[in-house]
Amino acid sequence: MKVAGIPNRLKAQLKRLVHYKSFVAGMVILTFFVGLSIYAMVTWPYSEAVAKWNNPAVWLDYPKHAKPSWITLFTGVRELEGSLIIDTRLEAKNVVKLRQVLERFGKPFATIERISIGFTYDYDAFPARLVYVVPVNTTDRVFVNMTWRKPSGIEIIIEKNFFTSGELIRSLEPKPGEVPEFALRYVEIVEKVYGVRVNISNLNPTYLLFCDDEYLAKTGALRVLKGSYQVGVETFSSDINSTVDLRLVIQGTIYGLAGTDFLGRDLFMALAWGAPIAMAFGLTASLLSALLQIAIAAISAWFSGVVDVVVQRINEIFMVLPFLPTIVMLWMFYGFDLWTLLWVIILFNTWGSGIKTSRAMFLQIKEMPYIEAAKAYGSSNFRIVMLYMIPRVIPVIIPNIVTAIPSFVFLEAALAMLGIADPRTITWGKVLQEAYTHGALLQGYYHWILAPSIMLFLMGIGFAMIGFTLDRVFNPRLREI
Amino acid sequence: MSGQQDLLVVKDLRVWHPIRKFLTVAGYVRAVDGVSLSVKQGEIVAIVGESGCGKTTLARAIMGLIPAYSGSIFFEGVDITKLPKPTIRRWYSAQVGLVQQDPYGAMPPFMTIKKIIEEPMIIHKVPKEERERRVRQLLEETGLTPPEDFLHKYPHMLSGGQLQRVAIARALALKPKLIVADEPVSMLDASVRIEVLMMFRGLQEKYKTSVLYITHDFATAKYFSDRIFVMYAGQIVEAGPSRDLINKPKHPYTEALINVLPDPDPGNRFTVKKILPGEPPNLIRPPPGCRLHPRCPYAMEKCRREELPLIELSDGRQVRCWLYA
Amino acid sequence: MSEVLKVSDLKLYYSTMSGVVKAVEGATFTLNEEETIALIGESGCGKTSLARALIRFLPRNVAELSGSVVIDGIETINMSDAEFDEKIRWRKITYVSQAAINSLNPVIKVVDHLIEPLVIHFKTPKKDAVAKAAEIIKRVGIPEDFLWRYPFELSGGMKQRVVIALSLITNPRVVILDEPTSALDVMTQANILNMLKELKDESKLSYIFITHDIAVSSELADKVAVMYAGWIVELGPAEKVYVDPMHPYSKGLLGSVPRLKGNTPVTFIPGTPPSLINPPKGCRFRPRCKYAMPMCEQEPPVVKTGQGEYVRCWLYAGK
């Protein structure tokens, strides 16, 4: 019964909305985000997503800074997507394991193990890096000799040492001023075969393992050598029960729809989860601050007198309070999560110039003849405010709420850039902030910055298009003839 | 008509708007200054005057929307100036209806016609079935037929004349004893104006409602009202039965006003109207004595000094002028 | 008497989101020197549109403007806006709009409002323009020292006089007065009408007087054009139209005016004016007309009833 008929009118207006291309485009964008949100929530429930995102161990085997995989569609270069993992403990394919116990005087005194892994690498681009793990389980020491045999036949010894029990982890990545031992051996081999001494300073050591030696010797440049590779591990230990395994992780250069970040985290997960969080954040902030605003403004305008004076003075205090410094200070003192940040933002956005504008609107509405008529037939103050004044501004407020949603999402992103962010929640702003602090642009990891930026931009455009169209339909005076 | 009871009696009513400077009151705008009038049951009384003469302020005071400075407004013998606000809201607001000037502004644009007419009944707790029946009846009575065509429309879909009918329906919803109609037809087109007034008059007779018709237009007052009170600068200057007053105006102000009002006549363009010089006085410091004296062609020495009450003449006419004292 | 304005078959259509609005159709009339034509009719009948078509004061959404408008011997209908501005507006014809009172900028002195057209369109030296303003403001009955005041210091009647002075300052042949008194009190209205009568005699002006108030229109009109739904349904001299109107709509309109003198009963025209987007077929007044005949479903003829007079009604066809 309450405000009967409004749905009818709304229906008519919504029907008219469909005639606007901007509205349809906005709805397409919004549908995309809703779909993305549903996908995110179904794939990784919230707590699981947060836990996974914030646990670097989960992401160890993922390639770091990988580009989105669809990029190869444009470049035409074949690249390794994700990581090529070969673990001798888990698989037998491409793995040959030989174990021999040496006996002297009928008694076993030592064990020799030969592990050999073969794989084919026929991509056009180098892998980003090679990580190998050698789990050693022994009571004594184990001598390990690990060799890398390229398709060209060149064999490089990459480990030659005694190890005690434990996990040897090597990650071959460029470290300034540091050249791994095997690299020096490699240079010597190349010199021996081709008679050229190549300069390998500042090169990614992983590349040396995958490069075309002849090409390198002749031109000094790197090129992938395609073909089958053999990795061999020879161990010798006096502990006959000792075991040695090998886990090889060849990390590629492309991954998934959105690539990965500095920890190898799948950015698509962040982009997808960013959508529901951004929409929930933006919508709550926009809706609540608008509703609070009109409620406060309506009360202030209708009751006037002391109520108005008190409300306006409080409002003016908020208006002179600088938003950014205040929120930085609050964050320094209390440090809050995303949802507390939301309340703080709502508080600050409710008060301020918005109340002045709404109050001005209400002061005008208050003088409308129909308000006087309502007083004349005995409406209570509450009824007048709720049923006569507030509905009048709804058509003005709804488009504003919609248009303001992305501004709150942007605000969250901007605050994240300043470091004011929930450390655990996944937001586009946080991704951007990490990209920024890790110099994504300087290093050429454009996808890391562009993807969340495009999401923010799309969300802004989408809501703006819907909001502006709503405004044109609800407030026809602005509509051109 | 004389045998009937007075429904509304206004006695020496003053509505002064204080002019505040800092915390003190620096003066008053004497919008209504000593008005006495009465409205009988079932009677239509017109209050005619130019803009700023205080007629709308008088109407609002009678509606109980603004406080009186002094004087009394007796409605069925109850002085509503002494009533507390909640009583006015609960009781008095159902006894008087209001029809306003601007048909477009008088309706909440977001409510349907049904809801608009229903609102007063909802507030005064009329049962739902009764409300539904009444809304249809009112729409039929005000000529908005068939009601189904209008129930679910919004004000912007109706013409000015139709909206004013809705306003009259809303004012009649609670069957009030008095309707205050503040320029109800002045914004309507000529052809519609008469139609609405005639319909209003018909309903007024049917419901036996009294009407206080506030207008600047003598011509419609002549056709629509039984008695006319002429206001000038916050005071009643002349009162009497409508046709009588218009045919033989007594007060110089009424006389001047009626003289300048044209009837459609091709001869008009060859004549120059006699007008009163000057403009209505400032209501903060009205002139002493008769308020018209600075503009009055008959002004005498006495007029400049002494104020005078309404003088009773024969045949129910009253005038506030020394010429008749 | 020389002809200052000759309008023939003027048509003005607007395009809107809901369709084409046929605001004015087939408007034909002439206006002589020192003559006043009153355009009367209910709101939305096209009187203001007609006036705006004459002065080229039109919104952007005009769909069609055709016919012929000859102002002081010059055909203007095909003029570009720039040419119209240069040759006709201010020089030959001026317009006092309904909202003119509120169009005076409250913080610009009266004198600056008045001299603006002279300085801008006629390149008059400022001193001469001020002298002219002083002269004109006295003619509209305002003391000269009011020149140096601001519009917010003036009453409504005074502002209306200033607006009228502004329309006269360039010595036009024709002044269009669009509801010049409807916002004013009766006394002020009478005062302004008196002034307009005097000015007309003094300056050999012609007025196009637009009003919805039939009684007020008779204060100035020599000729009356009754408009209904975009058509001039009757055009005739004041003596005829006010006393013995021919068209059923004119009859109804005159009958709905409450009279102060005498006891003529008032009547009304039932129904409401039609939409100008989808006007009724044939005669546009047919649905409200008590004389409607089957014939009226065809477009009514324009029946000449005298020199420059006509009525658009089947009742008089063949007479």
PDB file of C-alpha atoms in Angstrom, chain A residues 6 17 51 66 77 133 147 183-184 213 216 228 251-252 271 291 298 302 332 341 350 353 370 424 436 471 473:
ATOM      1  CA  ILE A   6       5.589   4.009  -7.771  1.00  0.00           C
ATOM      2  CA  LEU A  17      15.973   3.419 -20.265  1.00  0.00           C
ATOM      3  CA  ALA A  51      44.150 -17.196   2.709  1.00  0.00           C
ATOM      4  CA  ALA A  66      54.426 -13.734 -16.108  1.00  0.00           C
ATOM      5  CA  VAL A  77      55.949 -16.226 -30.243  1.00  0.00           C
ATOM      6  CA  VAL A 133      65.271 -28.648  -5.606  1.00  0.00           C
ATOM      7  CA  THR A 147      74.747 -32.192 -15.201  1.00  0.00           C
ATOM      8  CA  ALA A 183      78.240 -20.307 -15.803  1.00  0.00           C
ATOM      9  CA  LEU A 184      81.998 -20.022 -15.678  1.00  0.00           C
ATOM     10  CA  ASP A 213      75.714 -22.198 -27.938  1.00  0.00           C
ATOM     11  CA  LEU A 216      75.964 -17.333 -28.849  1.00  0.00           C
ATOM     12  CA  SER A 228      65.384 -32.474 -25.797  1.00  0.00           C
ATOM     13  CA  GLN A 251      59.075 -21.277 -14.933  1.00  0.00           C
ATOM     14  CA  GLY A 252      57.530 -19.865 -18.054  1.00  0.00           C
ATOM     15  CA  LEU A 271      41.074  -8.983 -10.656  1.00  0.00           C
ATOM     16  CA  LEU A 291      20.690   7.919   2.459  1.00  0.00           C
ATOM     17  CA  ALA A 298      15.616  16.584   5.456  1.00  0.00           C
ATOM     18  CA  TRP A 302      12.167  20.583   8.006  1.00  0.00           C
ATOM     19  CA  MET A 332      48.221   5.493  11.733  1.00  0.00           C
ATOM     20  CA  LEU A 341      37.742   1.910   6.341  1.00  0.00           C
ATOM     21  CA  THR A 350      27.858  11.800   4.626  1.00  0.00           C
ATOM     22  CA  SER A 353      28.935  19.729   1.161  1.00  0.00           C
ATOM     23  CA  TYR A 370       1.865  20.528  -1.634  1.00  0.00           C
ATOM     24  CA  ARG A 424      44.787  -9.002   3.684  1.00  0.00           C
ATOM     25  CA  TYR A 436      53.809   0.528  -8.129  1.00  0.00           C
ATOM     26  CA  ASP A 471      19.523  11.068 -14.540  1.00  0.00           C
ATOM     27  CA  VAL A 473      15.232   9.680 -17.560  1.00  0.00           C
TER      28      VAL A 473
END
